[in-house]
């Protein structure tokens, strides 16, 4: 990796670590359905700890920033506020067992609505990804999948976005990812 890109990656690592440390700590606890059991026989999702989420979040923003810098775009700065929102979105998808910007019943607000409610103005985007497999390969798989989609690739490489937050949740088999991009912090 070129020295400039390495520097960008290190800045991303530091920013995400600081962002994770500024969000309220949550213990890694099982999440159960209202009835106390899984609705489809699969293991209930559990809330991952910061220590479990952070390597994937760092890897994802770092990979995206390498792509952006190679194309002459500024890197995305990690945002603790966007990371907290992205984790909330990933929680919703894991607990509700869906993949999308809103839950199937339309009850869960989209990231765009949550950002607006927090006073966020300007362009925002949410990219979602679901995957089976190991957590340590999730960042690479998600970024590769997003690059393969013209709309998602356009969002990743848009000069309109300056900040990013990543949320990951799952049940050790299925992982749900929310990547929130914004032009400014809320």
N, CA and C atoms as an extended XYZ file, in Angstrom:
558
Properties=species:S:1:pos:R:3:atomname:S:1:resname:S:1:resid:I:1 pbc="F F F"
N         0.845       -1.167        0.000 N   UNK     1
C         0.000        0.000        0.000 CA  UNK     1
C         0.893        1.233        0.000 C   UNK     1
N         0.532        2.240       -0.766 N   UNK     2
C         1.318        3.457       -0.845 CA  UNK     2
C         1.325        4.183        0.497 C   UNK     2
N         2.411        4.943        0.811 N   UNK     3
C         2.495        5.640        2.095 CA  UNK     3
C         1.302        6.563        2.342 C   UNK     3
N         0.831        7.278        1.318 N   UNK     4
C        -0.299        8.187        1.495 CA  UNK     4
C        -1.551        7.409        1.896 C   UNK     4
N        -1.803        6.295        1.218 N   UNK     5
C        -2.971        5.472        1.539 CA  UNK     5
C        -2.857        4.892        2.947 C   UNK     5
N        -1.644        4.492        3.340 N   UNK     6
C        -1.443        3.975        4.692 CA  UNK     6
C        -1.803        5.040        5.723 C   UNK     6
N        -1.442        6.281        5.444 N   UNK     7
C        -1.770        7.378        6.348 CA  UNK     7
C        -3.267        7.578        6.468 C   UNK     7
N        -3.958        7.475        5.358 N   UNK     8
C        -5.411        7.612        5.363 CA  UNK     8
C        -6.028        6.503        6.198 C   UNK     8
N        -5.535        5.294        6.033 N   UNK     9
C        -6.049        4.160        6.793 CA  UNK     9
C        -5.814        4.388        8.284 C   UNK     9
N        -4.650        4.870        8.672 N   UNK    10
C        -4.360        5.110       10.084 CA  UNK    10
C        -5.262        6.189       10.669 C   UNK    10
N        -5.518        7.244        9.915 N   UNK    11
C        -6.438        8.283       10.380 CA  UNK    11
C        -7.831        7.694       10.559 C   UNK    11
N        -8.264        6.845        9.634 N   UNK    12
C        -9.572        6.199        9.746 CA  UNK    12
C        -9.644        5.326       10.985 C   UNK    12
N        -8.589        4.583       11.263 N   UNK    13
C        -8.557        3.718       12.436 CA  UNK    13
C        -8.713        4.530       13.715 C   UNK    13
N        -7.967        5.597       13.830 N   UNK    14
C        -8.023        6.435       15.008 CA  UNK    14
C        -9.412        7.044       15.176 C   UNK    14
N        -9.975        7.563       14.109 N   UNK    15
C       -11.296        8.186       14.191 CA  UNK    15
C       -12.381        7.201       14.583 C   UNK    15
N       -12.349        5.993       14.038 N   UNK    16
C       -13.359        5.009       14.401 CA  UNK    16
C       -13.188        4.563       15.840 C   UNK    16
N       -11.957        4.424       16.300 N   UNK    17
C       -11.724        4.038       17.685 CA  UNK    17
C       -12.278        5.109       18.621 C   UNK    17
N       -12.040        6.357       18.314 N   UNK    18
C       -12.569        7.446       19.127 CA  UNK    18
C       -14.086        7.454       19.055 C   UNK    18
N       -14.655        7.275       17.872 N   UNK    19
C       -16.106        7.249       17.719 CA  UNK    19
C       -16.737        6.124       18.514 C   UNK    19
N       -16.123        4.958       18.507 N   UNK    20
C       -16.673        3.834       19.263 CA  UNK    20
C       -16.600        4.097       20.755 C   UNK    20
N       -15.561        4.776       21.184 N   UNK    21
C       -15.416        5.054       22.612 CA  UNK    21
C       -16.386        6.118       23.085 C   UNK    21
N       -16.947        6.905       22.189 N   UNK    22
C       -17.854        7.970       22.608 CA  UNK    22
C       -19.312        7.539       22.594 C   UNK    22
N       -19.609        6.357       22.066 N   UNK    23
C       -20.997        5.922       22.102 CA  UNK    23
C       -21.232        5.148       23.390 C   UNK    23
N       -22.468        5.123       23.885 N   UNK    24
C       -22.739        4.416       25.133 CA  UNK    24
C       -22.345        2.956       25.015 C   UNK    24
N       -21.708        2.432       26.043 N   UNK    25
C       -21.265        1.040       26.038 CA  UNK    25
C       -22.460        0.138       26.245 C   UNK    25
N       -22.485       -0.947       25.492 N   UNK    26
C       -23.535       -1.932       25.645 CA  UNK    26
C       -22.868       -3.280       25.795 C   UNK    26
N       -23.337       -4.053       26.713 N   UNK    27
C       -22.785       -5.386       26.896 CA  UNK    27
C       -23.234       -6.280       25.755 C   UNK    27
N       -22.422       -7.287       25.458 N   UNK    28
C       -22.805       -8.266       24.457 CA  UNK    28
C       -23.823       -9.194       25.108 C   UNK    28
N       -25.095       -8.953       24.808 N   UNK    29
C       -26.163       -9.727       25.423 CA  UNK    29
C       -27.061      -10.305       24.350 C   UNK    29
N       -27.656      -11.452       24.638 N   UNK    30
C       -28.570      -12.023       23.658 CA  UNK    30
C       -29.787      -11.141       23.467 C   UNK    30
N       -30.290      -11.112       22.253 N   UNK    31
C       -31.537      -10.399       21.960 CA  UNK    31
C       -32.590      -11.436       21.656 C   UNK    31
N       -33.691      -11.368       22.321 N   UNK    32
C       -34.749      -12.355       22.115 CA  UNK    32
C       -35.963      -11.688       21.509 C   UNK    32
N       -36.779      -12.486       20.864 N   UNK    33
C       -38.037      -11.963       20.353 CA  UNK    33
C       -38.955      -11.701       21.537 C   UNK    33
N       -40.068      -10.962       21.344 N   UNK    34
C       -40.979      -10.690       22.454 CA  UNK    34
C       -41.441      -11.954       23.172 C   UNK    34
N       -41.549      -13.068       22.469 N   UNK    35
C       -41.984      -14.307       23.100 CA  UNK    35
C       -40.841      -15.010       23.817 C   UNK    35
N       -39.620      -14.483       23.661 N   UNK    36
C       -38.477      -15.072       24.325 CA  UNK    36
C       -37.757      -16.108       23.497 C   UNK    36
N       -38.247      -16.392       22.301 N   UNK    37
C       -37.582      -17.383       21.465 CA  UNK    37
C       -37.490      -16.873       20.042 C   UNK    37
N       -36.676      -17.520       19.276 N   UNK    38
C       -36.501      -17.144       17.878 CA  UNK    38
C       -37.740      -17.519       17.088 C   UNK    38
N       -38.107      -16.673       16.152 N   UNK    39
C       -39.317      -16.934       15.375 CA  UNK    39
C       -39.100      -17.926       14.244 C   UNK    39
N       -37.861      -18.123       13.820 N   UNK    40
C       -37.641      -19.026       12.680 CA  UNK    40
C       -36.712      -20.179       13.013 C   UNK    40
N       -36.470      -20.435       14.293 N   UNK    41
C       -35.630      -21.552       14.674 CA  UNK    41
C       -34.149      -21.234       14.652 C   UNK    41
N       -33.746      -20.098       14.089 N   UNK    42
C       -32.335      -19.725       14.051 CA  UNK    42
C       -31.942      -19.140       15.395 C   UNK    42
N       -30.645      -19.111       15.643 N   UNK    43
C       -30.149      -18.525       16.881 CA  UNK    43
C       -30.568      -17.064       16.950 C   UNK    43
N       -30.938      -16.624       18.124 N   UNK    44
C       -31.315      -15.219       18.308 CA  UNK    44
C       -30.079      -14.350       18.137 C   UNK    44
N       -30.229      -13.197       17.504 N   UNK    45
C       -29.076      -12.309       17.371 CA  UNK    45
C       -28.661      -11.796       18.744 C   UNK    45
N       -27.394      -11.483       18.897 N   UNK    46
C       -26.928      -10.884       20.136 CA  UNK    46
C       -26.256       -9.577       19.784 C   UNK    46
N       -26.281       -8.658       20.701 N   UNK    47
C       -25.665       -7.356       20.487 CA  UNK    47
C       -24.155       -7.524       20.629 C   UNK    47
N       -23.423       -7.205       19.553 N   UNK    48
C       -21.975       -7.313       19.590 CA  UNK    48
C       -21.376       -6.184       20.421 C   UNK    48
N       -20.256       -6.456       21.038 N   UNK    49
C       -19.550       -5.432       21.802 CA  UNK    49
C       -18.778       -4.524       20.849 C   UNK    49
N       -18.362       -3.366       21.368 N   UNK    50
C       -17.523       -2.462       20.569 CA  UNK    50
C       -16.274       -3.187       20.065 C   UNK    50
N       -15.695       -4.017       20.912 N   UNK    51
C       -14.474       -4.729       20.533 CA  UNK    51
C       -14.708       -5.690       19.371 C   UNK    51
N       -15.924       -6.196       19.245 N   UNK    52
C       -16.256       -7.092       18.136 CA  UNK    52
C       -16.595       -6.309       16.866 C   UNK    52
N       -17.263       -5.175       17.009 N   UNK    53
C       -17.680       -4.376       15.860 CA  UNK    53
C       -16.512       -3.604       15.259 C   UNK    53
N       -15.658       -3.055       16.109 N   UNK    54
C       -14.639       -2.108       15.674 CA  UNK    54
C       -13.719       -2.615       14.565 C   UNK    54
N       -13.172       -3.837       14.633 N   UNK    55
C       -12.290       -4.269       13.529 CA  UNK    55
C       -12.997       -4.301       12.169 C   UNK    55
N       -14.264       -4.726       12.157 N   UNK    56
C       -15.008       -4.751       10.902 CA  UNK    56
C       -15.286       -3.334       10.412 C   UNK    56
N       -15.684       -2.454       11.324 N   UNK    57
C       -15.967       -1.060       10.950 CA  UNK    57
C       -14.704       -0.379       10.428 C   UNK    57
N       -13.597       -0.579       11.116 N   UNK    58
C       -12.324        0.011       10.682 CA  UNK    58
C       -11.940       -0.520        9.308 C   UNK    58
N       -12.050       -1.824        9.128 N   UNK    59
C       -11.704       -2.431        7.842 CA  UNK    59
C       -12.560       -1.918        6.708 C   UNK    59
N       -13.845       -1.738        6.984 N   UNK    60
C       -14.761       -1.289        5.944 CA  UNK    60
C       -14.449        0.152        5.520 C   UNK    60
N       -14.321        1.055        6.487 N   UNK    61
C       -14.025        2.446        6.151 CA  UNK    61
C       -12.651        2.554        5.502 C   UNK    61
N       -11.694        1.767        5.961 N   UNK    62
C       -10.353        1.790        5.361 CA  UNK    62
C       -10.381        1.354        3.902 C   UNK    62
N       -11.105        0.258        3.612 N   UNK    63
C       -11.196       -0.208        2.224 CA  UNK    63
C       -11.892        0.817        1.340 C   UNK    63
N       -12.938        1.427        1.860 N   UNK    64
C       -13.648        2.454        1.086 CA  UNK    64
C       -12.723        3.650        0.852 C   UNK    64
N       -11.972        4.042        1.868 N   UNK    65
C       -11.077        5.197        1.722 CA  UNK    65
C        -9.949        4.942        0.740 C   UNK    65
N        -9.450        3.735        0.677 N   UNK    66
C        -8.431        3.414       -0.336 CA  UNK    66
C        -9.020        3.631       -1.727 C   UNK    66
N       -10.254        3.156       -1.947 N   UNK    67
C       -10.917        3.356       -3.242 CA  UNK    67
C       -11.089        4.848       -3.545 C   UNK    67
N       -11.517        5.604       -2.543 N   UNK    68
C       -11.758        7.035       -2.746 CA  UNK    68
C       -10.453        7.771       -3.059 C   UNK    68
N        -9.419        7.503       -2.302 N   UNK    69
C        -8.140        8.193       -2.505 CA  UNK    69
C        -7.554        7.833       -3.869 C   UNK    69
N        -7.664        6.563       -4.269 N   UNK    70
C        -7.160        6.155       -5.586 CA  UNK    70
C        -7.865        6.906       -6.718 C   UNK    70
N        -9.077        7.368       -6.475 N   UNK    71
C        -9.834        8.115       -7.492 CA  UNK    71
C        -9.783        9.620       -7.267 C   UNK    71
N        -8.879       10.054       -6.392 N   UNK    72
C        -8.688       11.482       -6.157 CA  UNK    72
C        -9.731       12.125       -5.269 C   UNK    72
N       -10.491       11.328       -4.544 N   UNK    73
C       -11.515       11.850       -3.643 CA  UNK    73
C       -10.988       11.909       -2.213 C   UNK    73
N       -11.517       12.816       -1.417 N   UNK    74
C       -11.089       12.848       -0.013 CA  UNK    74
C       -11.609       11.618        0.727 C   UNK    74
N       -10.862       11.158        1.717 N   UNK    75
C       -11.333       10.005        2.491 CA  UNK    75
C       -12.526       10.384        3.358 C   UNK    75
N       -13.306        9.395        3.712 N   UNK    76
C       -14.411        9.592        4.636 CA  UNK    76
C       -13.849        9.653        6.050 C   UNK    76
N       -14.343       10.577        6.838 N   UNK    77
C       -13.955       10.654        8.243 CA  UNK    77
C       -14.945        9.832        9.060 C   UNK    77
N       -14.461        9.037        9.985 N   UNK    78
C       -15.373        8.285       10.833 CA  UNK    78
C       -16.135        9.226       11.764 C   UNK    78
N       -17.371        8.885       12.038 N   UNK    79
C       -18.234        9.698       12.891 CA  UNK    79
C       -18.857        8.821       13.965 C   UNK    79
N       -18.642        9.172       15.216 N   UNK    80
C       -19.254        8.434       16.312 CA  UNK    80
C       -20.773        8.491       16.262 C   UNK    80
N       -21.326        9.647       15.900 N   UNK    81
C       -22.784        9.791       15.813 CA  UNK    81
C       -23.350        8.903       14.708 C   UNK    81
N       -22.675        8.867       13.575 N   UNK    82
C       -23.152        8.017       12.470 CA  UNK    82
C       -22.952        6.545       12.799 C   UNK    82
N       -21.878        6.220       13.540 N   UNK    83
C       -21.655        4.831       13.935 CA  UNK    83
C       -22.782        4.371       14.865 C   UNK    83
N       -23.171        5.215       15.809 N   UNK    84
C       -24.270        4.856       16.713 CA  UNK    84
C       -25.565        4.621       15.930 C   UNK    84
N       -25.836        5.480       14.943 N   UNK    85
C       -27.018        5.306       14.111 CA  UNK    85
C       -26.921        4.009       13.303 C   UNK    85
N       -25.764        3.752       12.721 N   UNK    86
C       -25.583        2.543       11.910 CA  UNK    86
C       -25.747        1.280       12.765 C   UNK    86
N       -25.269        1.316       13.991 N   UNK    87
C       -25.434        0.156       14.876 CA  UNK    87
C       -26.912       -0.036       15.206 C   UNK    87
N       -27.634        1.047       15.434 N   UNK    88
C       -29.073        0.951       15.673 CA  UNK    88
C       -29.771        0.311       14.485 C   UNK    88
N       -29.384        0.715       13.278 N   UNK    89
C       -29.993        0.155       12.065 CA  UNK    89
C       -29.641       -1.331       11.916 C   UNK    89
N       -28.373       -1.692       12.167 N   UNK    90
C       -27.970       -3.103       12.068 CA  UNK    90
C       -28.699       -3.939       13.119 C   UNK    90
N       -28.863       -3.392       14.332 N   UNK    91
C       -29.641       -4.072       15.379 CA  UNK    91
C       -31.051       -4.374       14.878 C   UNK    91
N       -31.697       -3.366       14.304 N   UNK    92
C       -33.071       -3.520       13.830 CA  UNK    92
C       -33.161       -4.633       12.788 C   UNK    92
N       -32.222       -4.639       11.848 N   UNK    93
C       -32.251       -5.670       10.804 CA  UNK    93
C       -31.994       -7.054       11.384 C   UNK    93
N       -31.033       -7.170       12.312 N   UNK    94
C       -30.720       -8.476       12.893 CA  UNK    94
C       -31.890       -8.992       13.731 C   UNK    94
N       -32.435       -8.135       14.571 N   UNK    95
C       -33.540       -8.551       15.431 CA  UNK    95
C       -34.809       -8.841       14.633 C   UNK    95
N       -35.073       -8.044       13.599 N   UNK    96
C       -36.265       -8.234       12.778 CA  UNK    96
C       -36.081       -9.229       11.659 C   UNK    96
N       -34.861       -9.723       11.494 N   UNK    97
C       -34.533      -10.726       10.468 CA  UNK    97
C       -34.947      -10.270        9.067 C   UNK    97
N       -34.521       -9.048        8.736 N   UNK    98
C       -34.762       -8.519        7.395 CA  UNK    98
C       -33.510       -7.785        6.944 C   UNK    98
N       -33.459       -7.428        5.676 N   UNK    99
C       -32.372       -6.624        5.125 CA  UNK    99
C       -33.028       -5.542        4.281 C   UNK    99
N       -32.926       -4.301        4.723 N   UNK   100
C       -33.534       -3.217        3.982 CA  UNK   100
C       -33.420       -1.908        4.736 C   UNK   100
N       -33.884       -0.866        4.108 N   UNK   101
C       -33.814        0.461        4.705 CA  UNK   101
C       -34.951        0.703        5.688 C   UNK   101
N       -36.023       -0.058        5.589 N   UNK   102
C       -37.128       -0.049        6.540 CA  UNK   102
C       -37.519       -1.492        6.785 C   UNK   102
N       -38.088       -1.767        7.969 N   UNK   103
C       -38.500       -3.143        8.229 CA  UNK   103
C       -39.700       -3.497        7.348 C   UNK   103
N       -39.997       -4.777        7.197 N   UNK   104
C       -41.069       -5.183        6.285 CA  UNK   104
C       -42.426       -4.548        6.571 C   UNK   104
N       -42.687       -4.184        7.824 N   UNK   105
C       -43.974       -3.575        8.147 CA  UNK   105
C       -43.950       -2.055        7.980 C   UNK   105
N       -42.784       -1.496        7.688 N   UNK   106
C       -42.653       -0.055        7.549 CA  UNK   106
C       -42.580        0.671        8.887 C   UNK   106
N       -42.468       -0.078        9.979 N   UNK   107
C       -42.459        0.515       11.316 CA  UNK   107
C       -41.100        1.102       11.697 C   UNK   107
N       -40.036        0.533       11.184 N   UNK   108
C       -38.693        1.016       11.528 CA  UNK   108
C       -38.334        2.171       10.609 C   UNK   108
N       -38.017        3.347       11.163 N   UNK   109
C       -37.676        4.465       10.283 CA  UNK   109
C       -36.364        4.224        9.550 C   UNK   109
N       -36.295        4.718        8.347 N   UNK   110
C       -35.076        4.611        7.559 CA  UNK   110
C       -34.003        5.505        8.168 C   UNK   110
N       -32.746        5.212        7.876 N   UNK   111
C       -31.621        6.000        8.380 CA  UNK   111
C       -31.799        7.474        8.019 C   UNK   111
N       -32.282        7.748        6.827 N   UNK   112
C       -32.488        9.134        6.382 CA  UNK   112
C       -33.443        9.863        7.336 C   UNK   112
N       -34.520        9.181        7.762 N   UNK   113
C       -35.482        9.783        8.676 CA  UNK   113
C       -34.867       10.003       10.057 C   UNK   113
N       -34.062        9.036       10.516 N   UNK   114
C       -33.407        9.173       11.813 CA  UNK   114
C       -32.405       10.330       11.799 C   UNK   114
N       -31.673       10.473       10.703 N   UNK   115
C       -30.734       11.586       10.594 CA  UNK   115
C       -31.455       12.925       10.578 C   UNK   115
N       -32.554       13.006        9.864 N   UNK   116
C       -33.325       14.249        9.822 CA  UNK   116
C       -33.851       14.594       11.211 C   UNK   116
N       -34.317       13.589       11.947 N   UNK   117
C       -34.826       13.817       13.302 CA  UNK   117
C       -33.717       14.308       14.239 C   UNK   117
N       -32.464       13.926       13.953 N   UNK   118
C       -31.325       14.351       14.775 CA  UNK   118
C       -30.801       15.721       14.355 C   UNK   118
N       -31.464       16.359       13.382 N   UNK   119
C       -31.043       17.679       12.943 CA  UNK   119
C       -30.062       17.662       11.788 C   UNK   119
N       -29.863       16.519       11.178 N   UNK   120
C       -28.928       16.365       10.068 CA  UNK   120
C       -29.498       17.008        8.813 C   UNK   120
N       -28.677       17.755        8.125 N   UNK   121
C       -29.077       18.368        6.860 CA  UNK   121
C       -28.053       17.997        5.795 C   UNK   121
N       -28.479       18.011        4.549 N   UNK   122
C       -27.574       17.694        3.449 CA  UNK   122
C       -27.720       16.252        3.005 C   UNK   122
N       -26.944       15.868        1.989 N   UNK   123
C       -27.045       14.512        1.452 CA  UNK   123
C       -26.665       13.446        2.480 C   UNK   123
N       -27.435       12.372        2.502 N   UNK   124
C       -27.148       11.206        3.340 CA  UNK   124
C       -27.459        9.957        2.524 C   UNK   124
N       -26.847        8.858        2.899 N   UNK   125
C       -27.119        7.580        2.242 CA  UNK   125
C       -26.917        6.468        3.254 C   UNK   125
N       -27.640        5.376        3.046 N   UNK   126
C       -27.410        4.166        3.820 CA  UNK   126
C       -27.252        3.018        2.847 C   UNK   126
N       -26.164        2.277        2.992 N   UNK   127
C       -25.950        1.065        2.228 CA  UNK   127
C       -26.102       -0.087        3.200 C   UNK   127
N       -26.837       -1.116        2.805 N   UNK   128
C       -27.028       -2.272        3.669 CA  UNK   128
C       -26.461       -3.502        2.981 C   UNK   128
N       -26.066       -4.461        3.810 N   UNK   129
C       -25.482       -5.682        3.288 CA  UNK   129
C       -25.766       -6.794        4.291 C   UNK   129
N       -26.080       -7.955        3.793 N   UNK   130
C       -26.263       -9.137        4.625 CA  UNK   130
C       -25.393      -10.251        4.100 C   UNK   130
N       -24.815      -11.018        5.018 N   UNK   131
C       -23.879      -12.044        4.586 CA  UNK   131
C       -23.791      -13.170        5.596 C   UNK   131
N       -23.526      -14.349        5.090 N   UNK   132
C       -23.155      -15.476        5.933 CA  UNK   132
C       -21.645      -15.590        5.876 C   UNK   132
N       -21.066      -16.146        6.891 N   UNK   133
C       -19.626      -16.354        6.886 CA  UNK   133
C       -18.986      -15.726        8.106 C   UNK   133
N       -17.676      -15.700        8.065 N   UNK   134
C       -16.937      -15.222        9.225 CA  UNK   134
C       -16.949      -13.697        9.316 C   UNK   134
N       -16.955      -13.214       10.534 N   UNK   135
C       -16.961      -11.777       10.781 CA  UNK   135
C       -15.681      -11.126       10.267 C   UNK   135
N       -14.561      -11.845       10.311 N   UNK   136
C       -13.292      -11.243        9.896 CA  UNK   136
C       -13.201      -10.978        8.391 C   UNK   136
N       -14.074      -11.555        7.591 N   UNK   137
C       -14.086      -11.308        6.148 CA  UNK   137
C       -15.250      -10.408        5.708 C   UNK   137
N       -16.071       -9.990        6.660 N   UNK   138
C       -17.287       -9.244        6.333 CA  UNK   138
C       -17.001       -7.909        5.648 C   UNK   138
N       -16.021       -7.158        6.133 N   UNK   139
C       -15.727       -5.843        5.546 CA  UNK   139
C       -15.364       -5.975        4.074 C   UNK   139
N       -14.483       -6.894        3.756 N   UNK   140
C       -14.049       -7.083        2.365 CA  UNK   140
C       -15.212       -7.511        1.485 C   UNK   140
N       -16.033       -8.453        1.974 N   UNK   141
C       -17.174       -8.928        1.182 CA  UNK   141
C       -18.190       -7.813        0.949 C   UNK   141
N       -18.468       -7.017        1.983 N   UNK   142
C       -19.457       -5.945        1.841 CA  UNK   142
C       -18.988       -4.896        0.845 C   UNK   142
N       -17.751       -4.436        0.987 N   UNK   143
C       -17.250       -3.398        0.079 CA  UNK   143
C       -17.213       -3.923       -1.355 C   UNK   143
N       -16.813       -5.181       -1.547 N   UNK   144
C       -16.800       -5.771       -2.891 CA  UNK   144
C       -18.220       -5.817       -3.471 C   UNK   144
N       -19.190       -6.226       -2.670 N   UNK   145
C       -20.576       -6.291       -3.154 CA  UNK   145
C       -21.090       -4.898       -3.505 C   UNK   145
N       -20.793       -3.906       -2.673 N   UNK   146
C       -21.248       -2.550       -2.963 CA  UNK   146
C       -20.602       -2.002       -4.225 C   UNK   146
N       -19.343       -2.364       -4.467 N   UNK   147
C       -18.680       -1.910       -5.696 CA  UNK   147
C       -19.324       -2.516       -6.933 C   UNK   147
N       -19.929       -3.683       -6.789 N   UNK   148
C       -20.553       -4.373       -7.920 CA  UNK   148
C       -21.909       -3.797       -8.292 C   UNK   148
N       -22.475       -2.970       -7.432 N   UNK   149
C       -23.773       -2.347       -7.684 CA  UNK   149
C       -23.542       -0.900       -8.096 C   UNK   149
N       -23.991       -0.498       -9.288 N   UNK   150
C       -23.759        0.885       -9.723 CA  UNK   150
C       -24.252        1.942       -8.727 C   UNK   150
N       -25.442        1.766       -8.167 N   UNK   151
C       -25.967        2.769       -7.233 CA  UNK   151
C       -25.127        2.831       -5.959 C   UNK   151
N       -24.757        1.675       -5.426 N   UNK   152
C       -23.939        1.657       -4.212 CA  UNK   152
C       -22.531        2.175       -4.476 C   UNK   152
N       -21.962        1.803       -5.610 N   UNK   153
C       -20.618        2.295       -5.981 CA  UNK   153
C       -20.644        3.817       -6.106 C   UNK   153
N       -21.693        4.354       -6.725 N   UNK   154
C       -21.818        5.810       -6.846 CA  UNK   154
C       -21.856        6.479       -5.481 C   UNK   154
N       -22.552        5.866       -4.522 N   UNK   155
C       -22.604        6.433       -3.172 CA  UNK   155
C       -21.229        6.377       -2.505 C   UNK   155
N       -20.554        5.235       -2.608 N   UNK   156
C       -19.223        5.103       -1.998 CA  UNK   156
C       -18.247        6.133       -2.544 C   UNK   156
N       -18.374        6.442       -3.826 N   UNK   157
C       -17.406        7.317       -4.487 CA  UNK   157
C       -17.950        8.724       -4.717 C   UNK   157
N       -19.015        9.078       -4.039 N   UNK   158
C       -19.588       10.409       -4.209 CA  UNK   158
C       -18.793       11.451       -3.416 C   UNK   158
N       -18.459       12.560       -4.057 N   UNK   159
C       -17.782       13.634       -3.320 CA  UNK   159
C       -18.720       14.348       -2.347 C   UNK   159
N       -20.017       14.045       -2.412 N   UNK   160
C       -20.985       14.664       -1.505 CA  UNK   160
C       -20.821       14.199       -0.063 C   UNK   160
N       -20.214       13.032        0.143 N   UNK   161
C       -20.128       12.471        1.483 CA  UNK   161
C       -18.743       12.686        2.077 C   UNK   161
N       -18.730       13.054        3.361 N   UNK   162
C       -17.474       13.304        4.065 CA  UNK   162
C       -17.332       12.452        5.321 C   UNK   162
N       -18.439       11.888        5.824 N   UNK   163
C       -18.426       11.139        7.078 CA  UNK   163
C       -19.079        9.781        6.890 C   UNK   163
N       -18.651        8.823        7.725 N   UNK   164
C       -19.210        7.477        7.653 CA  UNK   164
C       -19.357        6.888        9.044 C   UNK   164
N       -20.325        5.994        9.163 N   UNK   165
C       -20.507        5.188       10.363 CA  UNK   165
C       -20.912        3.792        9.939 C   UNK   165
N       -20.408        2.779       10.639 N   UNK   166
C       -20.680        1.394       10.287 CA  UNK   166
C       -21.304        0.688       11.485 C   UNK   166
N       -22.364       -0.046       11.219 N   UNK   167
C       -22.978       -0.890       12.241 CA  UNK   167
C       -23.014       -2.320       11.763 C   UNK   167
N       -22.709       -3.251       12.657 N   UNK   168
C       -22.713       -4.679       12.346 CA  UNK   168
C       -23.405       -5.404       13.487 C   UNK   168
N       -24.323       -6.284       13.150 N   UNK   169
C       -24.946       -7.159       14.146 CA  UNK   169
C       -25.268       -8.478       13.474 C   UNK   169
N       -25.448       -9.510       14.265 N   UNK   170
C       -25.775      -10.797       13.693 CA  UNK   170
C       -25.844      -11.883       14.734 C   UNK   170
N       -25.896      -13.111       14.250 N   UNK   171
C       -26.054      -14.255       15.141 CA  UNK   171
C       -24.926      -15.273       14.979 C   UNK   171
N       -23.770      -14.801       14.551 N   UNK   172
C       -22.590      -15.642       14.309 CA  UNK   172
C       -22.676      -16.400       12.986 C   UNK   172
N       -23.802      -16.376       12.314 N   UNK   173
C       -23.952      -17.019       11.014 CA  UNK   173
C       -24.376      -16.001        9.967 C   UNK   173
N       -25.418      -15.247       10.261 N   UNK   174
C       -25.895      -14.189        9.374 CA  UNK   174
C       -25.486      -12.853        9.953 C   UNK   174
N       -24.897      -11.993        9.134 N   UNK   175
C       -24.483      -10.658        9.574 CA  UNK   175
C       -25.251       -9.608        8.799 C   UNK   175
N       -25.670       -8.550        9.473 N   UNK   176
C       -26.336       -7.418        8.846 CA  UNK   176
C       -25.452       -6.193        9.046 C   UNK   176
N       -25.226       -5.455        7.968 N   UNK   177
C       -24.353       -4.286        7.994 CA  UNK   177
C       -25.138       -3.076        7.530 C   UNK   177
N       -24.952       -1.975        8.226 N   UNK   178
C       -25.475       -0.675        7.795 CA  UNK   178
C       -24.283        0.270        7.698 C   UNK   178
N       -24.091        0.868        6.534 N   UNK   179
C       -23.081        1.887        6.336 CA  UNK   179
C       -23.839        3.177        6.084 C   UNK   179
N       -23.638        4.167        6.956 N   UNK   180
C       -24.311        5.445        6.822 CA  UNK   180
C       -23.298        6.474        6.374 C   UNK   180
N       -23.603        7.185        5.303 N   UNK   181
C       -22.735        8.225        4.760 CA  UNK   181
C       -23.456        9.559        4.874 C   UNK   181
N       -22.710       10.615        5.190 N   UNK   182
C       -23.335       11.929        5.330 CA  UNK   182
C       -22.362       13.011        4.893 C   UNK   182
N       -22.917       14.158        4.500 N   UNK   183
C       -22.096       15.277        4.080 CA  UNK   183
C       -21.562       16.073        5.268 C   UNK   183
N       -22.252       15.972        6.416 N   UNK   184
C       -21.795       16.635        7.631 CA  UNK   184
C       -22.254       15.797        8.818 C   UNK   184
N       -21.693       16.079        9.972 N   UNK   185
C       -22.101       15.326       11.150 CA  UNK   185
C       -23.382       15.925       11.736 C   UNK   185
N       -24.205       15.078       12.359 N   UNK   186
C       -25.423       15.607       12.987 CA  UNK   186
C       -25.074       16.440       14.216 C   UNK   186
